[in-house]
PDB file of C-alpha atoms in Angstrom:
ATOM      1  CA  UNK A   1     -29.101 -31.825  27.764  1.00 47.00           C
ATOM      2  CA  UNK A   2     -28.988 -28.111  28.858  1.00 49.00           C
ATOM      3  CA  UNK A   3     -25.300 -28.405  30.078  1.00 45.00           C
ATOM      4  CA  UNK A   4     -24.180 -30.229  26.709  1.00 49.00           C
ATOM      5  CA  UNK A   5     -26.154 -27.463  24.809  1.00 47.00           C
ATOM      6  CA  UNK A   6     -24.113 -25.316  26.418  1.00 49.00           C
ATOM      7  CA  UNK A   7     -20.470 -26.894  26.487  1.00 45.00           C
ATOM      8  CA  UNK A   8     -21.780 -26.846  22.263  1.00 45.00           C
ATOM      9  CA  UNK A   9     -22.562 -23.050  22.057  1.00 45.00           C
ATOM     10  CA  UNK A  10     -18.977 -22.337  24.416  1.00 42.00           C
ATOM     11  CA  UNK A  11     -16.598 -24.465  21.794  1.00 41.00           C
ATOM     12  CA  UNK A  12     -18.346 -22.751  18.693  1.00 43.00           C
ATOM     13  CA  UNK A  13     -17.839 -19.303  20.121  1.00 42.00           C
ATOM     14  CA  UNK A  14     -14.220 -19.725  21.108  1.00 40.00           C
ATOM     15  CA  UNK A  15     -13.690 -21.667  17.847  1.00 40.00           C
ATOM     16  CA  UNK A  16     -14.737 -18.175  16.119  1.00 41.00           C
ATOM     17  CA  UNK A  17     -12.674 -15.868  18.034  1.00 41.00           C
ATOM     18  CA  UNK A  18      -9.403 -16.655  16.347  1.00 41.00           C
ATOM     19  CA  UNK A  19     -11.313 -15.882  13.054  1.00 40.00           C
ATOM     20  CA  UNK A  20     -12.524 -12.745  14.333  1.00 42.00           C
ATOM     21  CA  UNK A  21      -9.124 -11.215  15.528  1.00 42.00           C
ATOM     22  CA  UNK A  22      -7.809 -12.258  11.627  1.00 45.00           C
ATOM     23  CA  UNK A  23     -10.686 -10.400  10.194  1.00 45.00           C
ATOM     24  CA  UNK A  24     -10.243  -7.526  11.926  1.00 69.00           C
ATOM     25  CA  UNK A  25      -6.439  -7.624  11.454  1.00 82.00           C
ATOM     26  CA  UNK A  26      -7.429  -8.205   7.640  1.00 92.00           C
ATOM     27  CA  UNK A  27      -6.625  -4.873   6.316  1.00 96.00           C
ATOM     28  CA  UNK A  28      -5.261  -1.291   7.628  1.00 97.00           C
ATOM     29  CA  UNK A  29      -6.223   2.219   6.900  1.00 97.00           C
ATOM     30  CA  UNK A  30      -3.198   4.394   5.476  1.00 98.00           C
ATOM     31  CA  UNK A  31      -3.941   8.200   5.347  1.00 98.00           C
ATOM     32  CA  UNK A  32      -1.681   9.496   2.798  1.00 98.00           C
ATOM     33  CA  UNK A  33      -0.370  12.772   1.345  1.00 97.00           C
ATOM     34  CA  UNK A  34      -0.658  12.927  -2.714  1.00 96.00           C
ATOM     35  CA  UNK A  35       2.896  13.144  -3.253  1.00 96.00           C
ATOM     36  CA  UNK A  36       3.362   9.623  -2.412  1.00 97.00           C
ATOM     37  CA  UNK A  37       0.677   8.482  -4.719  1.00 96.00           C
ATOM     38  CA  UNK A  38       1.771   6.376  -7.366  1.00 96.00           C
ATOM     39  CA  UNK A  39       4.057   4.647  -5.402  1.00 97.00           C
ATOM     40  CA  UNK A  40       2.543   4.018  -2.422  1.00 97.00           C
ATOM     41  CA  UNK A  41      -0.689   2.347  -4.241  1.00 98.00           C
ATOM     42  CA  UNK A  42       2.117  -0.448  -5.974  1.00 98.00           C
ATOM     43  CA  UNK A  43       3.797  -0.779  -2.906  1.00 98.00           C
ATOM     44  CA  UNK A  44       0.866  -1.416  -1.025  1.00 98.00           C
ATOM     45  CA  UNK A  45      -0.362  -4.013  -3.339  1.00 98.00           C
ATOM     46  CA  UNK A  46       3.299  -5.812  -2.988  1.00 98.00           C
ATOM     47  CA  UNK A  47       2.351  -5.709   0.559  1.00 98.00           C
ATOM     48  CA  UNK A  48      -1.040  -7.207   0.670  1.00 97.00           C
ATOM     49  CA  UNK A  49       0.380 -10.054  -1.956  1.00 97.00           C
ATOM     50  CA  UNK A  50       3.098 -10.781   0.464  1.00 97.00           C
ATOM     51  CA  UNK A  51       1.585 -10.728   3.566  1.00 97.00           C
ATOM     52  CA  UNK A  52      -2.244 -10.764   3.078  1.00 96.00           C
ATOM     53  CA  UNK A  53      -2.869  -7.608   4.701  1.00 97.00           C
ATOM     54  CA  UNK A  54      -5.256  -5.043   2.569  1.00 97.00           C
ATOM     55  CA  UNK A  55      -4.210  -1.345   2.881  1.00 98.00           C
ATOM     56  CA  UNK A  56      -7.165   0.626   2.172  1.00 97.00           C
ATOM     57  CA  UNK A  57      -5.673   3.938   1.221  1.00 98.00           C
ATOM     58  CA  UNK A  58      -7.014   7.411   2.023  1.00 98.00           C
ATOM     59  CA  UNK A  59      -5.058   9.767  -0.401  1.00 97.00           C
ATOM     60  CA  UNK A  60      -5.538  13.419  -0.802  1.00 97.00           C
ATOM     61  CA  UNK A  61      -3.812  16.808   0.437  1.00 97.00           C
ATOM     62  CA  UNK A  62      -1.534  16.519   3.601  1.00 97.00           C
ATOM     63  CA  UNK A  63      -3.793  19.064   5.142  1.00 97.00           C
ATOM     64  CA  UNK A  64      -7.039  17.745   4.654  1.00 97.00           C
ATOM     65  CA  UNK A  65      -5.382  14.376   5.420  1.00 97.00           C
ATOM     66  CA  UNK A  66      -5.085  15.385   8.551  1.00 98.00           C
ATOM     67  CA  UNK A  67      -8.162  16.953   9.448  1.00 97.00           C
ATOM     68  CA  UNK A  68      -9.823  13.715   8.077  1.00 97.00           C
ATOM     69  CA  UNK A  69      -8.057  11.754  10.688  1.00 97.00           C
ATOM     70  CA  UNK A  70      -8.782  14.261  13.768  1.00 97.00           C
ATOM     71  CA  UNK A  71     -12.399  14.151  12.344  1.00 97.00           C
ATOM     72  CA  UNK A  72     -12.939  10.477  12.099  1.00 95.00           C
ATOM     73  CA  UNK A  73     -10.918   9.252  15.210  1.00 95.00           C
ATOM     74  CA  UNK A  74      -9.815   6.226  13.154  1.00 94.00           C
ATOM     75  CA  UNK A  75      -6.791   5.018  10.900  1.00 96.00           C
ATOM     76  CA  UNK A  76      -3.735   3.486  11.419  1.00 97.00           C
ATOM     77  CA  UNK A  77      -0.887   5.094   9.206  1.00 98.00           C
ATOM     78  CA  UNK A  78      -0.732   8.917   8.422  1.00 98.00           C
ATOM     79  CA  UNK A  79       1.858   9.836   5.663  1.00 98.00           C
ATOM     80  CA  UNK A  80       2.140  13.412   4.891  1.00 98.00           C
ATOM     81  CA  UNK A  81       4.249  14.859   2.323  1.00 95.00           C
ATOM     82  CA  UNK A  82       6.335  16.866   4.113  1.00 94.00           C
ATOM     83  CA  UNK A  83       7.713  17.430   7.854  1.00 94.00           C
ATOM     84  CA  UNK A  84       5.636  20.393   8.131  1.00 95.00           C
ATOM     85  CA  UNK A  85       2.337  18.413   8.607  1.00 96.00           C
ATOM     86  CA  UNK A  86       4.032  15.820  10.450  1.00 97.00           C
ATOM     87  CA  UNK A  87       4.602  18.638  13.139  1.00 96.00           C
ATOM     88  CA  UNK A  88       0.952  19.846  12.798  1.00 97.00           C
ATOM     89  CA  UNK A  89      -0.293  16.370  13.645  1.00 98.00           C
ATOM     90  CA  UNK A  90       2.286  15.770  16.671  1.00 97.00           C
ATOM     91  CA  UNK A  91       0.905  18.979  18.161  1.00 97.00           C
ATOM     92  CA  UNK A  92      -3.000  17.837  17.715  1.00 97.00           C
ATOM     93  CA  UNK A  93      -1.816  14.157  18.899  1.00 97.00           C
ATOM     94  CA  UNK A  94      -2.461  12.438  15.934  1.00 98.00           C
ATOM     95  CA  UNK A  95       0.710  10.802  16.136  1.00 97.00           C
ATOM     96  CA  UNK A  96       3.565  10.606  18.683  1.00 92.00           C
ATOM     97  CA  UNK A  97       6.308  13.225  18.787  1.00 93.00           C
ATOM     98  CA  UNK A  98       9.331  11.865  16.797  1.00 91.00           C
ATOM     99  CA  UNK A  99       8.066   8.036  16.573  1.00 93.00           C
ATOM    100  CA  UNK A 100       8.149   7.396  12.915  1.00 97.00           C
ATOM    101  CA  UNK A 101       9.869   6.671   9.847  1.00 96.00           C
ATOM    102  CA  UNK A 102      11.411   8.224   6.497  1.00 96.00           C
ATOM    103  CA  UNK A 103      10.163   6.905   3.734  1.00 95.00           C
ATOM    104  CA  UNK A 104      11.446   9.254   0.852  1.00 96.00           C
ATOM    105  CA  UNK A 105      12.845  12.949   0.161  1.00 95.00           C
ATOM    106  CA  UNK A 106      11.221  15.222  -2.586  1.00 94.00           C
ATOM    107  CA  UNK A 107      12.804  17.591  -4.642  1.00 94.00           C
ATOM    108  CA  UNK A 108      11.108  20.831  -5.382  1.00 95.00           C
ATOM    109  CA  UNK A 109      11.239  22.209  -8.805  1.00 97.00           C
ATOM    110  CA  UNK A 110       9.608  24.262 -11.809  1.00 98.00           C
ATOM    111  CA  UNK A 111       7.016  22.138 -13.823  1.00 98.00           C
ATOM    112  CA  UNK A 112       5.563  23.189 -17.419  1.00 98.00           C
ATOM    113  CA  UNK A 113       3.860  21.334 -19.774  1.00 98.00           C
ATOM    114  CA  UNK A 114       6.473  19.483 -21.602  1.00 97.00           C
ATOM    115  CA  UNK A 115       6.959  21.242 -24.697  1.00 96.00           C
ATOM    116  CA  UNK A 116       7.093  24.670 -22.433  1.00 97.00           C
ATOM    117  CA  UNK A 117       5.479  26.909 -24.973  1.00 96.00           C
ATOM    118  CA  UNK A 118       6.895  30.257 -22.898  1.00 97.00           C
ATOM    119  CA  UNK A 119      10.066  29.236 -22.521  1.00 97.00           C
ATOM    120  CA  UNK A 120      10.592  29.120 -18.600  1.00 98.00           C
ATOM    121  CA  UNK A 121      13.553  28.242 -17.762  1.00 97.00           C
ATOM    122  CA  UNK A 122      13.998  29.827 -14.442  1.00 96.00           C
ATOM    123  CA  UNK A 123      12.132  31.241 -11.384  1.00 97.00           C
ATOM    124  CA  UNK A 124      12.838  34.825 -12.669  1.00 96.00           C
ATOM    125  CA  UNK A 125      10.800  33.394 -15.731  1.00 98.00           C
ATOM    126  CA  UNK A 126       8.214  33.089 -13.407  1.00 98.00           C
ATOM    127  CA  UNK A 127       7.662  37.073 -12.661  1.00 98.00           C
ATOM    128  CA  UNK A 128       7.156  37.888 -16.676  1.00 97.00           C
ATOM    129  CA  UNK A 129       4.472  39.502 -17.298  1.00 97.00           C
ATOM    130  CA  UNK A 130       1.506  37.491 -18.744  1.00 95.00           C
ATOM    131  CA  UNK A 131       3.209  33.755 -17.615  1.00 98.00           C
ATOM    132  CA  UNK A 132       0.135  31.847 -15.653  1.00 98.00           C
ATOM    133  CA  UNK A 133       1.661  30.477 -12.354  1.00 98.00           C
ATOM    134  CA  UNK A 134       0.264  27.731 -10.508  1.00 97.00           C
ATOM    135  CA  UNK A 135       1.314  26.748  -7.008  1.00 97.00           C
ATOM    136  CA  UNK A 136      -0.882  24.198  -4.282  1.00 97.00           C
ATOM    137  CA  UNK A 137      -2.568  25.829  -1.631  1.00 96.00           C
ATOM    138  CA  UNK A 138      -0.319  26.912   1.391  1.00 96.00           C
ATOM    139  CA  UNK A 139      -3.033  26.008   3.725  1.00 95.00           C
ATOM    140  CA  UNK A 140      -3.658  22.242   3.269  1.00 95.00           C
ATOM    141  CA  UNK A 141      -0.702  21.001   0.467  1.00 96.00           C
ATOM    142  CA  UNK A 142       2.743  20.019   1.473  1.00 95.00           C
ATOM    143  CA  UNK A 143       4.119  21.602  -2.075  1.00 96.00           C
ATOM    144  CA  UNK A 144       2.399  24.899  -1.249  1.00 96.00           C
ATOM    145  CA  UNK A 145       4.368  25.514   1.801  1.00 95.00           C
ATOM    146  CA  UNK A 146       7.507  24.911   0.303  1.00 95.00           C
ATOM    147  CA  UNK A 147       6.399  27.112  -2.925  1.00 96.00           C
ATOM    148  CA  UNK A 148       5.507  30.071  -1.130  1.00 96.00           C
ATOM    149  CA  UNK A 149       9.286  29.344   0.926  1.00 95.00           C
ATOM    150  CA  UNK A 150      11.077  29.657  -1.967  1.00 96.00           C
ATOM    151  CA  UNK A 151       9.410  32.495  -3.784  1.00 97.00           C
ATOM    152  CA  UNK A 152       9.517  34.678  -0.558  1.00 96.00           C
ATOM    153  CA  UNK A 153      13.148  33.799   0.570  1.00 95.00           C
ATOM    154  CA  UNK A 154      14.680  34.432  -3.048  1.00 96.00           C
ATOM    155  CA  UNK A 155      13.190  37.231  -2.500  1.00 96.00           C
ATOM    156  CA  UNK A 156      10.666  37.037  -5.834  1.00 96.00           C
ATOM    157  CA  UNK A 157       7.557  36.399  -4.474  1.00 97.00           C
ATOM    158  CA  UNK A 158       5.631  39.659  -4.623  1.00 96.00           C
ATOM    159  CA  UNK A 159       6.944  39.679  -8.488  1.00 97.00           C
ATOM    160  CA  UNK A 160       5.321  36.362  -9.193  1.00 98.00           C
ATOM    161  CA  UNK A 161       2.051  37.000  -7.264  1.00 97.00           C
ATOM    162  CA  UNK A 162       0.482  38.517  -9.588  1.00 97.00           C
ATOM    163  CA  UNK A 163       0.476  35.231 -12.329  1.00 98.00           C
ATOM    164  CA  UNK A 164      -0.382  33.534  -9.796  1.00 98.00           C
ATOM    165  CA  UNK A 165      -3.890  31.989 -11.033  1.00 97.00           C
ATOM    166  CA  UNK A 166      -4.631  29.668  -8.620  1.00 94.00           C
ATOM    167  CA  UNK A 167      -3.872  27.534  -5.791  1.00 96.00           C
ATOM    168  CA  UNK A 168      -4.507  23.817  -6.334  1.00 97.00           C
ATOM    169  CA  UNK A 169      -6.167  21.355  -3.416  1.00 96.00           C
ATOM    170  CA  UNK A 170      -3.380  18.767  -3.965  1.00 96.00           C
ATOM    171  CA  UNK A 171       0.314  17.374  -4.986  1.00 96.00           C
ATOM    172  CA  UNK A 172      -1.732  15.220  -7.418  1.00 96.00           C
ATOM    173  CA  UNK A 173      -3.752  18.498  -8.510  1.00 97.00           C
ATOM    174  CA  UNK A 174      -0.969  20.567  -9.419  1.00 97.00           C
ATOM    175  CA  UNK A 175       0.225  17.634 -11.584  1.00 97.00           C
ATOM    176  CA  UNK A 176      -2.794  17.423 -13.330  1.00 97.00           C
ATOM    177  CA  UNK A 177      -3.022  20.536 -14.320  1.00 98.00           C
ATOM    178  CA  UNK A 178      -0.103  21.347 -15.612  1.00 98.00           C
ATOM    179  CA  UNK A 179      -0.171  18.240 -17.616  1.00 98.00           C
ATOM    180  CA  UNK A 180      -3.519  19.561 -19.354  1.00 97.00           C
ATOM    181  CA  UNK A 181      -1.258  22.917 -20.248  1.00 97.00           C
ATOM    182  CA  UNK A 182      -4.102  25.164 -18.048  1.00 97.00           C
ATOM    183  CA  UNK A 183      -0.482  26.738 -16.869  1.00 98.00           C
ATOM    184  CA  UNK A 184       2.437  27.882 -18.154  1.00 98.00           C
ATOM    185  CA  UNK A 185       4.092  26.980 -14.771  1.00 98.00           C
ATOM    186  CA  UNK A 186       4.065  25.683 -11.579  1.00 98.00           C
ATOM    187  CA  UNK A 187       6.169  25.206  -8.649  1.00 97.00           C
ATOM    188  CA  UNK A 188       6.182  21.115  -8.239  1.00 97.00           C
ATOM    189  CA  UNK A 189       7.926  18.686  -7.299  1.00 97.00           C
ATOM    190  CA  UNK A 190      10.752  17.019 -10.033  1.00 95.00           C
ATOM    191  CA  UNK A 191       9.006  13.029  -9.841  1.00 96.00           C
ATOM    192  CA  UNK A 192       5.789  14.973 -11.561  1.00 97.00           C
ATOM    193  CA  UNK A 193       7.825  14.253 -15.143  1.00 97.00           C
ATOM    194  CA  UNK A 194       8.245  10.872 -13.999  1.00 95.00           C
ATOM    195  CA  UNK A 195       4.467  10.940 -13.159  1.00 95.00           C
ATOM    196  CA  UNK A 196       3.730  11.990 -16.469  1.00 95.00           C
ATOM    197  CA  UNK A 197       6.755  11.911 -18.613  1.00 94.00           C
ATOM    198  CA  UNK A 198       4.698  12.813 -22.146  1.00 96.00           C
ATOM    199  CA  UNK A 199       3.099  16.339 -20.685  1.00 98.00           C
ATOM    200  CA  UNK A 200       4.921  17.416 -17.976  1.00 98.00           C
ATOM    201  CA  UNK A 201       9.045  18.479 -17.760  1.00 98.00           C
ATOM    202  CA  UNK A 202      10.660  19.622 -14.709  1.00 97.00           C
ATOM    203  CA  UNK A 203      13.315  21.884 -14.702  1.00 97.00           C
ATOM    204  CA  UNK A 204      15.933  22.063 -11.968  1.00 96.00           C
ATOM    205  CA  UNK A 205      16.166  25.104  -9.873  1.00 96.00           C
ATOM    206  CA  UNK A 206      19.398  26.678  -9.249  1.00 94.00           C
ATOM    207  CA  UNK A 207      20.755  24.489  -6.386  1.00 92.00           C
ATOM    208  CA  UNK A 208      21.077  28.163  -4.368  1.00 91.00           C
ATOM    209  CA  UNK A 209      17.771  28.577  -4.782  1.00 93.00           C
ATOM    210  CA  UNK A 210      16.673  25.380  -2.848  1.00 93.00           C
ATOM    211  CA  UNK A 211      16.474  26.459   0.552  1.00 88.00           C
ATOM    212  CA  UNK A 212      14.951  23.448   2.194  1.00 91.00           C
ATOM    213  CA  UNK A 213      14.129  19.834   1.338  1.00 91.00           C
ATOM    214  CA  UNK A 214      11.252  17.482   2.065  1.00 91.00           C
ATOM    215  CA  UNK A 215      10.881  13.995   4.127  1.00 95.00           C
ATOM    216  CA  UNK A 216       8.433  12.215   3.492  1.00 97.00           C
ATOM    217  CA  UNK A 217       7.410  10.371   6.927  1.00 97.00           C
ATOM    218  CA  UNK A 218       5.344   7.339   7.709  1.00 98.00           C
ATOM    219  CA  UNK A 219       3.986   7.422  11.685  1.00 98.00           C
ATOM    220  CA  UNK A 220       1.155   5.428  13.497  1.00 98.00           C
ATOM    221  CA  UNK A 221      -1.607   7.719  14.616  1.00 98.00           C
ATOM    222  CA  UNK A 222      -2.775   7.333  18.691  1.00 97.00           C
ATOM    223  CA  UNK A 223      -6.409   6.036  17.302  1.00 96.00           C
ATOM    224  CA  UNK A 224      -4.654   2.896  15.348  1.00 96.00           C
ATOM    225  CA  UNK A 225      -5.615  -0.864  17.444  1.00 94.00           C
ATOM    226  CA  UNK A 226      -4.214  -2.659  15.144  1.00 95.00           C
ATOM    227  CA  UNK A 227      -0.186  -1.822  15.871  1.00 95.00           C
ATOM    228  CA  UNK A 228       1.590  -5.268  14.853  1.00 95.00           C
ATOM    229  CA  UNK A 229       0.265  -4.719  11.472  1.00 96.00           C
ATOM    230  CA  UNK A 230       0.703  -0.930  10.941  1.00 97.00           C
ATOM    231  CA  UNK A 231       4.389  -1.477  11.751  1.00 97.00           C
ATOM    232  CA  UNK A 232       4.830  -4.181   9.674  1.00 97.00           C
ATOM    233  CA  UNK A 233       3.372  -1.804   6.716  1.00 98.00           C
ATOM    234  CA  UNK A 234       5.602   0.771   7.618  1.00 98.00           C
ATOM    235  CA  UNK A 235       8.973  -1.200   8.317  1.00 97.00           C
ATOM    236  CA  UNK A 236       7.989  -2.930   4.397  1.00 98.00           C
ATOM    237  CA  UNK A 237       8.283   0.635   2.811  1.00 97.00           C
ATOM    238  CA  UNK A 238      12.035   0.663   3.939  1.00 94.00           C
ATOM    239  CA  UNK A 239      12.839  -2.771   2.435  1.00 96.00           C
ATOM    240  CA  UNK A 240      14.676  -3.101  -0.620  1.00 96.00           C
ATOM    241  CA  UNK A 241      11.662  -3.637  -3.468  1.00 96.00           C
ATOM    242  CA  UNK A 242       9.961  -1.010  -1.805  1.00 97.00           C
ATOM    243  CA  UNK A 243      12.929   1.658  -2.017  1.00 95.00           C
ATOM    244  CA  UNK A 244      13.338   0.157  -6.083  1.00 96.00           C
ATOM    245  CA  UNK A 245       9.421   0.798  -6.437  1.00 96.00           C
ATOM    246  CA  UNK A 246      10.428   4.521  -5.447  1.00 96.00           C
ATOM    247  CA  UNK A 247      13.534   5.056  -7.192  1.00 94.00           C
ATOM    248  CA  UNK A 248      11.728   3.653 -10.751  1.00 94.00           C
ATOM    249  CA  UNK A 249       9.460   6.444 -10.085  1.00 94.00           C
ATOM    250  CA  UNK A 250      11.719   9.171  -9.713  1.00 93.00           C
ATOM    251  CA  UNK A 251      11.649   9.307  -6.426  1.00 94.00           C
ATOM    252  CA  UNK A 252      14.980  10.038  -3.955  1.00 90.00           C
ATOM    253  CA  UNK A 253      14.932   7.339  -0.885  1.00 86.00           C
ATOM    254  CA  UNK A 254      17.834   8.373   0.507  1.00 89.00           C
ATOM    255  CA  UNK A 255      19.610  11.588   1.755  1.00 90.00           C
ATOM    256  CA  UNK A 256      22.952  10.697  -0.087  1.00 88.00           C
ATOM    257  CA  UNK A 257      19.997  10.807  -3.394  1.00 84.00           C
ATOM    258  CA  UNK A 258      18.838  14.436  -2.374  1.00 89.00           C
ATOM    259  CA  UNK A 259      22.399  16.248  -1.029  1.00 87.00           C
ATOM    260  CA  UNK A 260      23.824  15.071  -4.274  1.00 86.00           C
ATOM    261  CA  UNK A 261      21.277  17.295  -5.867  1.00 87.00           C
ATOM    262  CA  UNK A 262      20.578  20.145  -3.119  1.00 88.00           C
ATOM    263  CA  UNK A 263      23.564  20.341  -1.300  1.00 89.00           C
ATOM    264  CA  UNK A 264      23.145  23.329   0.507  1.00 88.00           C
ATOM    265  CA  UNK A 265      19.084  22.426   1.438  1.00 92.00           C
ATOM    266  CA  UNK A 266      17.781  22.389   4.740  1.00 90.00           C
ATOM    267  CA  UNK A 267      16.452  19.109   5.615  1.00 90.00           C
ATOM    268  CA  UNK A 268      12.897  18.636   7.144  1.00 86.00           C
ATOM    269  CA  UNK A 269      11.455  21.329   9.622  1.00 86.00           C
ATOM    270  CA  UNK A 270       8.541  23.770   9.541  1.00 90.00           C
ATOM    271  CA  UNK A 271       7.851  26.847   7.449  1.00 91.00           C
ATOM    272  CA  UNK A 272       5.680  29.085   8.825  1.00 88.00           C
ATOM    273  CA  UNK A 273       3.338  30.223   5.960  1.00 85.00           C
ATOM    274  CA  UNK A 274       2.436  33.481   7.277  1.00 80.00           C
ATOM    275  CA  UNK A 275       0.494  36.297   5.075  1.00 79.00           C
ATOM    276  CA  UNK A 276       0.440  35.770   1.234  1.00 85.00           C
TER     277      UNK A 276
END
């Protein structure tokens, strides 16, 4: 009676295995730069109705992104918003040196609220006295890095400085508040009008005056065990309703997209943010 007690117990606990290893493959974690936001939240709902996979996104500065992932050990996916945390997260070993994937380019740019009651039109504009400037923080945010890059290297930074008001804690942040018109400017990224057509406008910068564009990469981080389904996540943003999802949202997928605009841009690398 024992034994057949036993051979009972032996067939239910294999029998539950296979459900365990599905649970547990039942969803990923996706750490993820605000710049991304809107369409990474409808593309990863396209993914979990397609495949049945949850991705249970993390979204928030690139920065503190990162030091959320060193902290907890965990998570599968880390998207940053530009190459320069990308390289900040190879050299903690968060993620593997050059092992991942380009999902999109951004294109930096001024932002005002959209009826741009002082007139900027210009990152001279942006040294008048009295104009309140907004930039994100160099420190933890993607779009604060390349900011301070292109105020310094066209040679206008300690001009602007002063209207500087305050540094923002996110892509997303920045955004918001120049959409509230707390600003009279900011330096942003141009898919913020398509974020918020109504109350934001971005106006181009001089194509001279764009020394360096962004990637925006997708890699698996060295805590991930679940690797078959991170991949699949990340190999989904490159297919074709993924790269539409991004290009209804303003977004530039591919580097014929951003050259056309920036032609004389760097691509990817590191700024090093120095004093400021």
């Amino acid at each position: 009676m024992k034994f057949k007690i036993s051979i009972l117990i032996f067939f239910i606990l294999c029998s539950s295995i296979p459900f365990l290893v599905s649970a547990d493959d039942s969803y990923i974690e996706v750490f993820c730069g605000s710049a991304v936001k809107p369409a990474i939240e409808e593309i990863a709902a396209k993914f979990k109705e397609d495949t049945g996979i949850a991705v249970n996104l993390h979204i928030g500065s690139s920065g503190v992104m990162l030091s959320e992932l060193k902290l907890a050990k965990r998570g599968d996916i880390y998207i940053p918003g530009s190459n320069d945390f990308l390289l900040k997260a190879e050299r903690d070993g968060v993620v593997e040196k050059g092992n991942f994937k380009v999902i999109t380019y951004l294109i930096p740019s001024i932002v005002v609220p959209s009826l741009n009651p002082q007139k900027v039109e210009s990152l001279k504009d942006l040294a008048r006295p009295g104009i309140k400037v907004l930039i994100g923080n160099p420190e933890s945010v993607c779009l604060g890095v390349y900011a301070l890059e292109i105020l310094k290297e066209n040679g206008i930074y300690e001009k602007v400085k002063p209207n500087i008001i305050t540094y923002a804690e996110s892509c997303e942040k920045v955004a918001s508040i120049v959409a509230m018109g707390n600003v009279d400017a900011a330096i942003g990224w141009s898919v913020f009008e398509k974020w918020n057509h109504e109350k934001i406008k971005s106006i181009p910068l001089k194509q001279a005056d764009i020394k360096r564009l962004a990637f925006v990469p997708a890699a698996l981080t060295t805590f991930t065990e679940k690797k078959n389904s991170a991949l699949r996540f990340i190999n989904f943003l490159s297919i074709d309703h993924s790269l539409n999802i991004l290009r209804k949202m303003g977004y530039s997928p591919t580097l014929e997209d951003v050259k056309a605009i920036a032609p004389y841009a760097n691509i990817g690398g590191e700024y090093k943010v120095g004093d400021y």
